[in-house]
Amino acid sequence: MSDRLVLLGSKGGPALRPGGPWPSSSLLEIGGRAIVVDCGLGVTRGLVDAGIGLKALDLIFITHLHSDHVLELGPLIHTAWTAGLATLVTVFGPPGTGHYWQRFCQAMEFDIEIRIADEGRPDIRELVSIEEFGEGQVVEQNGLKVTALRVDHPPVTDCFALRFEHAPKCVVFSADTAFFPPLVDFATGADILVHEAMLEQGIESVVARTGNGARLKEHLLASHSFAGDAGRIASDAGVKRLVLNHLIPADDPGINEADWIAAVRKTWAGDLTIARDGLVVELA
Ligand SMILES: [Zn+2]
Ligand SMILES: [Zn+2]
């Protein structure tokens, strides 16, 4: 397995529109491990299309509990279970992840009990380990080291950027955040920085299409980064490649890749990827 990053879902926010991209989820294959980062709607389909056997589901990380990052966590594990999962899946998530999982299993109790009794499946509740984490080291295991940094995503306080290291490779995810200078130190020397991004000229149309105008705009400006901000973090951290992800807007016909490139080139001159669903970035 060659090391790679697959952007499964590349849009910011939970809304779906015809032909448009899907909410946030990524696959990171590093040091022989397949790691799922965030489980927005579409993650299961995305993993299957990326060639991942669901029975081999292993490590899942959730950056925060906004629905565009966690809505399909339960359905992903449940689908893997019905596909024959028989080994432990570990989910690392912020405080509240265990509560979500417990309630998901309760919501699916009828199906879970009947499949155990009728099909002789193992108990899904015994196949999943939930590890709630805070800032600092999350896990160190077989050469894989993961650390977390609390970022600035009000009103969510438990939102964490994640740094994945498996020597000599390193990939950092910003999670959802407003411009947050401590990410510079956190991302220093990374091969890839996956940073969320908004495009200034697209905000008005997103707000108009979604409704709830003033409040939504206020949230976007307080809790997310513009493409130029992402470029500043990448430049100051000296990363090898910047991937703009969690794009807002992601499905505006009046905005294309050239607009994103123009916005980020003001602050970032290095290797650049603008995310789209299913895009593979090799970890050279
Ligand atoms: Zn989000
Ligand atoms: Zn969020």
Tab-separated table of C-alpha atoms and ligand atoms in Angstrom:
chain	number	residue	atom	x	y	z
A	1	MET	CA	0.000	0.000	0.000
A	2	SER	CA	1.593	3.270	-1.084
A	3	ASP	CA	1.107	6.244	1.184
A	4	ARG	CA	-1.616	8.536	-0.069
A	5	LEU	CA	-4.336	10.946	0.917
A	6	VAL	CA	-7.757	10.568	-0.668
A	7	LEU	CA	-10.195	13.454	-0.310
A	8	LEU	CA	-13.506	11.629	-0.093
A	9	GLY	CA	-15.761	14.578	0.669
A	10	SER	CA	-14.487	18.088	0.033
A	11	LYS	CA	-17.271	20.558	0.777
A	12	GLY	CA	-17.760	22.561	3.925
A	13	GLY	CA	-21.145	22.325	5.625
A	14	PRO	CA	-23.872	19.682	5.592
A	15	ALA	CA	-26.059	20.722	2.619
A	16	LEU	CA	-26.176	18.600	-0.537
A	17	ARG	CA	-26.991	19.987	-3.956
A	18	PRO	CA	-27.542	18.215	-7.293
A	19	GLY	CA	-24.264	17.033	-8.763
A	20	GLY	CA	-22.335	18.771	-6.006
A	21	PRO	CA	-19.579	17.522	-3.710
A	22	TRP	CA	-20.127	15.795	-0.360
A	23	PRO	CA	-19.375	16.824	3.233
A	24	SER	CA	-16.097	16.276	5.004
A	25	SER	CA	-14.259	12.970	5.061
A	26	SER	CA	-10.767	11.847	4.078
A	27	LEU	CA	-8.749	8.668	3.869
A	28	LEU	CA	-5.091	8.767	4.891
A	29	GLU	CA	-2.978	5.730	4.082
A	30	ILE	CA	0.313	6.096	5.920
A	31	GLY	CA	2.812	3.520	7.172
A	32	GLY	CA	0.542	0.641	6.185
A	33	ARG	CA	-2.464	1.962	8.128
A	34	ALA	CA	-5.738	3.106	6.589
A	35	ILE	CA	-7.033	6.022	8.636
A	36	VAL	CA	-10.395	7.711	8.172
A	37	VAL	CA	-10.455	11.383	9.133
A	38	ASP	CA	-13.983	12.694	9.705
A	39	CYS	CA	-17.189	10.942	8.729
A	40	GLY	CA	-19.456	13.384	6.955
A	41	LEU	CA	-22.290	12.067	4.835
A	42	GLY	CA	-20.878	9.964	1.977
A	43	VAL	CA	-17.834	8.581	3.796
A	44	THR	CA	-18.874	4.930	3.339
A	45	ARG	CA	-19.440	5.256	-0.419
A	46	GLY	CA	-16.211	7.261	-0.687
A	47	LEU	CA	-14.121	4.590	1.060
A	48	VAL	CA	-15.566	1.808	-1.090
A	49	ASP	CA	-14.896	3.832	-4.248
A	50	ALA	CA	-11.323	4.433	-3.025
A	51	GLY	CA	-10.814	0.663	-2.930
A	52	ILE	CA	-10.985	0.179	0.837
A	53	GLY	CA	-12.581	-3.075	2.016
A	54	LEU	CA	-14.929	-2.101	4.823
A	55	LYS	CA	-14.042	-5.284	6.726
A	56	ALA	CA	-10.567	-3.796	7.159
A	57	LEU	CA	-11.843	-0.646	8.894
A	58	ASP	CA	-9.262	0.121	11.574
A	59	LEU	CA	-8.725	3.702	12.781
A	60	ILE	CA	-11.181	6.590	12.638
A	61	PHE	CA	-10.530	10.151	13.813
A	62	ILE	CA	-13.220	12.782	14.306
A	63	THR	CA	-12.065	16.415	14.512
A	64	HIS	CA	-15.302	17.753	16.064
A	65	LEU	CA	-18.957	16.888	16.387
A	66	HIS	CA	-20.492	19.181	13.750
A	67	SER	CA	-22.724	16.986	11.600
A	68	ASP	CA	-20.756	17.574	8.388
A	69	HIS	CA	-17.904	15.694	10.143
A	70	VAL	CA	-19.703	13.004	12.133
A	71	LEU	CA	-23.161	12.291	10.688
A	72	GLU	CA	-22.108	9.036	8.987
A	73	LEU	CA	-19.792	7.659	11.698
A	74	GLY	CA	-22.376	5.197	13.004
A	75	PRO	CA	-23.641	4.185	9.554
A	76	LEU	CA	-20.039	3.604	8.375
A	77	ILE	CA	-19.236	1.237	11.242
A	78	HIS	CA	-22.622	-0.456	10.984
A	79	THR	CA	-22.163	-1.012	7.238
A	80	ALA	CA	-18.667	-2.414	7.852
A	81	TRP	CA	-20.204	-4.732	10.452
A	82	THR	CA	-22.797	-6.049	8.012
A	83	ALA	CA	-19.965	-6.426	5.462
A	84	GLY	CA	-18.240	-8.873	7.819
A	85	LEU	CA	-16.130	-6.732	10.146
A	86	ALA	CA	-14.718	-8.978	12.837
A	87	THR	CA	-11.775	-6.978	14.183
A	88	LEU	CA	-11.670	-4.008	16.547
A	89	VAL	CA	-12.282	-0.519	15.177
A	90	THR	CA	-10.906	2.348	17.253
A	91	VAL	CA	-12.603	5.713	17.025
A	92	PHE	CA	-10.700	8.732	18.349
A	93	GLY	CA	-13.009	11.686	18.822
A	94	PRO	CA	-13.653	14.700	21.034
A	95	PRO	CA	-15.654	14.430	24.263
A	96	GLY	CA	-19.200	13.390	23.321
A	97	THR	CA	-18.147	10.816	20.726
A	98	GLY	CA	-18.923	7.957	23.119
A	99	HIS	CA	-22.352	9.416	23.785
A	100	TYR	CA	-23.037	9.600	20.031
A	101	TRP	CA	-21.965	5.981	19.514
A	102	GLN	CA	-23.969	4.660	22.451
A	103	ARG	CA	-27.112	6.443	21.245
A	104	PHE	CA	-26.535	5.309	17.655
A	105	CYS	CA	-26.450	1.689	18.819
A	106	GLN	CA	-29.634	2.301	20.791
A	107	ALA	CA	-31.321	3.795	17.727
A	108	MET	CA	-30.304	0.713	15.696
A	109	GLU	CA	-31.078	-1.768	18.467
A	110	PHE	CA	-33.741	-3.677	16.538
A	111	ASP	CA	-31.455	-4.325	13.586
A	112	ILE	CA	-28.385	-5.064	15.707
A	113	GLU	CA	-30.167	-7.581	17.942
A	114	ILE	CA	-31.872	-9.316	15.046
A	115	ARG	CA	-28.658	-9.708	13.036
A	116	ILE	CA	-26.826	-11.137	16.054
A	117	ALA	CA	-29.641	-13.643	16.666
A	118	ASP	CA	-30.558	-14.382	13.052
A	119	GLU	CA	-27.183	-14.168	11.257
A	120	GLY	CA	-24.863	-15.103	14.115
A	121	ARG	CA	-22.872	-11.887	13.888
A	122	PRO	CA	-20.551	-10.712	16.670
A	123	ASP	CA	-21.923	-7.908	18.835
A	124	ILE	CA	-21.058	-4.626	17.098
A	125	ARG	CA	-20.857	-2.926	20.506
A	126	GLU	CA	-17.883	-5.136	21.368
A	127	LEU	CA	-16.093	-4.393	18.102
A	128	VAL	CA	-15.746	-0.667	18.666
A	129	SER	CA	-13.472	1.145	21.075
A	130	ILE	CA	-14.166	4.858	21.546
A	131	GLU	CA	-11.211	6.940	22.728
A	132	GLU	CA	-12.115	10.525	23.587
A	133	PHE	CA	-9.148	12.873	23.346
A	134	GLY	CA	-8.152	16.433	24.179
A	135	GLU	CA	-5.185	18.542	23.191
A	136	GLY	CA	-1.774	16.861	23.046
A	137	GLN	CA	-0.721	13.352	22.120
A	138	VAL	CA	-3.659	11.207	21.039
A	139	VAL	CA	-1.962	7.921	20.261
A	140	GLU	CA	1.458	6.429	19.551
A	141	GLN	CA	1.308	2.953	18.109
A	142	ASN	CA	3.590	0.936	15.797
A	143	GLY	CA	5.405	4.019	14.515
A	144	LEU	CA	2.239	6.059	14.044
A	145	LYS	CA	2.063	9.167	16.205
A	146	VAL	CA	-0.988	11.417	16.300
A	147	THR	CA	-1.209	14.738	18.128
A	148	ALA	CA	-4.087	17.198	18.480
A	149	LEU	CA	-4.268	20.981	18.717
A	150	ARG	CA	-7.413	22.782	19.861
A	151	VAL	CA	-8.323	25.271	17.113
A	152	ASP	CA	-10.624	28.298	16.931
A	153	HIS	CA	-14.083	27.176	15.776
A	154	PRO	CA	-16.671	28.930	17.948
A	155	PRO	CA	-19.072	28.028	19.404
A	156	VAL	CA	-17.549	24.530	19.260
A	157	THR	CA	-14.758	24.390	21.832
A	158	ASP	CA	-13.699	20.772	21.270
A	159	CYS	CA	-12.442	21.054	17.700
A	160	PHE	CA	-8.975	19.690	17.010
A	161	ALA	CA	-6.421	19.926	14.253
A	162	LEU	CA	-4.638	16.594	13.866
A	163	ARG	CA	-1.024	15.827	13.043
A	164	PHE	CA	-0.284	12.314	11.731
A	165	GLU	CA	3.340	11.235	11.683
A	166	HIS	CA	4.824	7.987	10.478
A	167	ALA	CA	8.488	8.657	9.810
A	168	PRO	CA	9.432	10.138	7.488
A	169	LYS	CA	5.913	11.184	6.454
A	170	CYS	CA	3.694	13.777	8.105
A	171	VAL	CA	0.213	15.022	7.253
A	172	VAL	CA	-1.671	17.715	9.164
A	173	PHE	CA	-5.395	18.485	9.043
A	174	SER	CA	-6.488	21.940	10.238
A	175	ALA	CA	-10.035	20.810	11.038
A	176	ASP	CA	-12.581	23.666	10.956
A	177	THR	CA	-11.004	26.860	12.196
A	178	ALA	CA	-10.816	30.595	11.851
A	179	PHE	CA	-7.342	31.924	10.996
A	180	PHE	CA	-5.292	30.381	13.812
A	181	PRO	CA	-1.547	31.213	13.951
A	182	PRO	CA	-0.655	28.378	16.418
A	183	LEU	CA	-1.256	26.053	13.469
A	184	VAL	CA	2.066	27.282	12.071
A	185	ASP	CA	4.104	25.502	14.767
A	186	PHE	CA	1.748	22.542	14.744
A	187	ALA	CA	2.115	22.031	10.969
A	188	THR	CA	5.834	22.781	10.726
A	189	GLY	CA	7.608	20.588	8.213
A	190	ALA	CA	4.507	18.606	7.185
A	191	ASP	CA	4.488	16.932	3.786
A	192	ILE	CA	0.862	17.943	3.390
A	193	LEU	CA	-1.272	20.500	5.201
A	194	VAL	CA	-4.969	19.967	4.572
A	195	HIS	CA	-6.510	23.307	5.491
A	196	GLU	CA	-10.113	24.410	5.360
A	197	ALA	CA	-10.901	27.410	3.151
A	198	MET	CA	-13.578	29.913	2.213
A	199	LEU	CA	-13.644	32.165	-0.802
A	200	GLU	CA	-14.623	35.723	0.026
A	201	GLN	CA	-16.622	36.376	-3.140
A	202	GLY	CA	-18.668	33.210	-2.612
A	203	ILE	CA	-19.957	33.914	0.877
A	204	GLU	CA	-22.887	36.121	-0.104
A	205	SER	CA	-24.314	33.553	-2.514
A	206	VAL	CA	-23.950	30.683	0.001
A	207	VAL	CA	-25.823	32.719	2.573
A	208	ALA	CA	-28.531	33.650	0.054
A	209	ARG	CA	-29.061	30.024	-1.036
A	210	THR	CA	-29.032	28.521	2.449
A	211	GLY	CA	-31.291	31.057	4.136
A	212	ASN	CA	-30.884	32.243	7.738
A	213	GLY	CA	-28.625	34.909	6.228
A	214	ALA	CA	-27.145	37.160	8.897
A	215	ARG	CA	-26.555	34.443	11.505
A	216	LEU	CA	-24.951	32.068	9.001
A	217	LYS	CA	-22.659	34.780	7.667
A	218	GLU	CA	-21.645	35.696	11.212
A	219	HIS	CA	-20.799	32.037	11.945
A	220	LEU	CA	-18.771	31.649	8.744
A	221	LEU	CA	-16.688	34.757	9.397
A	222	ALA	CA	-16.041	33.920	13.065
A	223	SER	CA	-15.325	30.224	12.666
A	224	HIS	CA	-13.670	29.622	9.280
A	225	SER	CA	-10.595	30.729	7.317
A	226	PHE	CA	-10.266	32.432	3.972
A	227	ALA	CA	-8.069	30.766	1.349
A	228	GLY	CA	-5.443	33.467	1.859
A	229	ASP	CA	-5.325	32.656	5.591
A	230	ALA	CA	-4.681	28.999	4.801
A	231	GLY	CA	-1.859	30.090	2.489
A	232	ARG	CA	-0.283	32.174	5.252
A	233	ILE	CA	-0.288	29.224	7.655
A	234	ALA	CA	1.214	26.942	4.995
A	235	SER	CA	3.944	29.456	4.098
A	236	ASP	CA	4.921	30.169	7.698
A	237	ALA	CA	4.924	26.445	8.551
A	238	GLY	CA	7.054	25.580	5.523
A	239	VAL	CA	4.907	22.636	4.482
A	240	LYS	CA	5.618	20.812	1.225
A	241	ARG	CA	2.060	20.899	-0.138
A	242	LEU	CA	-1.097	22.781	0.744
A	243	VAL	CA	-4.455	21.127	0.097
A	244	LEU	CA	-7.442	23.467	0.299
A	245	ASN	CA	-10.385	21.445	1.596
A	246	HIS	CA	-13.778	21.893	3.281
A	247	LEU	CA	-14.480	24.432	0.556
A	248	ILE	CA	-17.094	27.131	1.106
A	249	PRO	CA	-18.644	27.549	-1.376
A	250	ALA	CA	-18.049	24.185	-3.033
A	251	ASP	CA	-20.878	24.102	-5.541
A	252	ASP	CA	-21.302	27.618	-6.867
A	253	PRO	CA	-21.365	27.480	-10.683
A	254	GLY	CA	-19.914	30.995	-10.741
A	255	ILE	CA	-16.757	29.891	-8.930
A	256	ASN	CA	-14.147	27.516	-10.295
A	257	GLU	CA	-10.716	26.166	-9.406
A	258	ALA	CA	-8.979	29.184	-10.935
A	259	ASP	CA	-10.717	31.448	-8.406
A	260	TRP	CA	-9.401	29.372	-5.489
A	261	ILE	CA	-5.911	29.322	-6.964
A	262	ALA	CA	-5.939	33.098	-7.484
A	263	ALA	CA	-7.034	33.656	-3.871
A	264	VAL	CA	-4.411	31.401	-2.286
A	265	ARG	CA	-1.526	32.420	-4.550
A	266	LYS	CA	-1.397	35.781	-2.793
A	267	THR	CA	0.064	34.027	0.261
A	268	TRP	CA	1.296	30.609	-0.930
A	269	ALA	CA	3.764	29.899	-3.735
A	270	GLY	CA	4.372	26.167	-3.163
A	271	ASP	CA	2.725	22.950	-4.326
A	272	LEU	CA	-1.040	23.287	-4.243
A	273	THR	CA	-4.094	21.047	-4.507
A	274	ILE	CA	-7.691	22.274	-4.544
A	275	ALA	CA	-9.741	19.393	-3.142
A	276	ARG	CA	-12.541	17.649	-4.983
A	277	ASP	CA	-14.306	14.416	-4.097
A	278	GLY	CA	-12.240	11.309	-4.816
A	279	LEU	CA	-9.037	13.209	-5.570
A	280	VAL	CA	-5.873	11.273	-4.665
A	281	VAL	CA	-2.758	13.062	-3.418
A	282	GLU	CA	0.275	10.775	-3.355
A	283	LEU	CA	2.547	11.130	-0.349
A	284	ALA	CA	5.751	11.288	-2.356
B	1	ZN	ZN	-17.378	21.629	8.823
B	2	ZN	ZN	-17.441	22.708	12.059
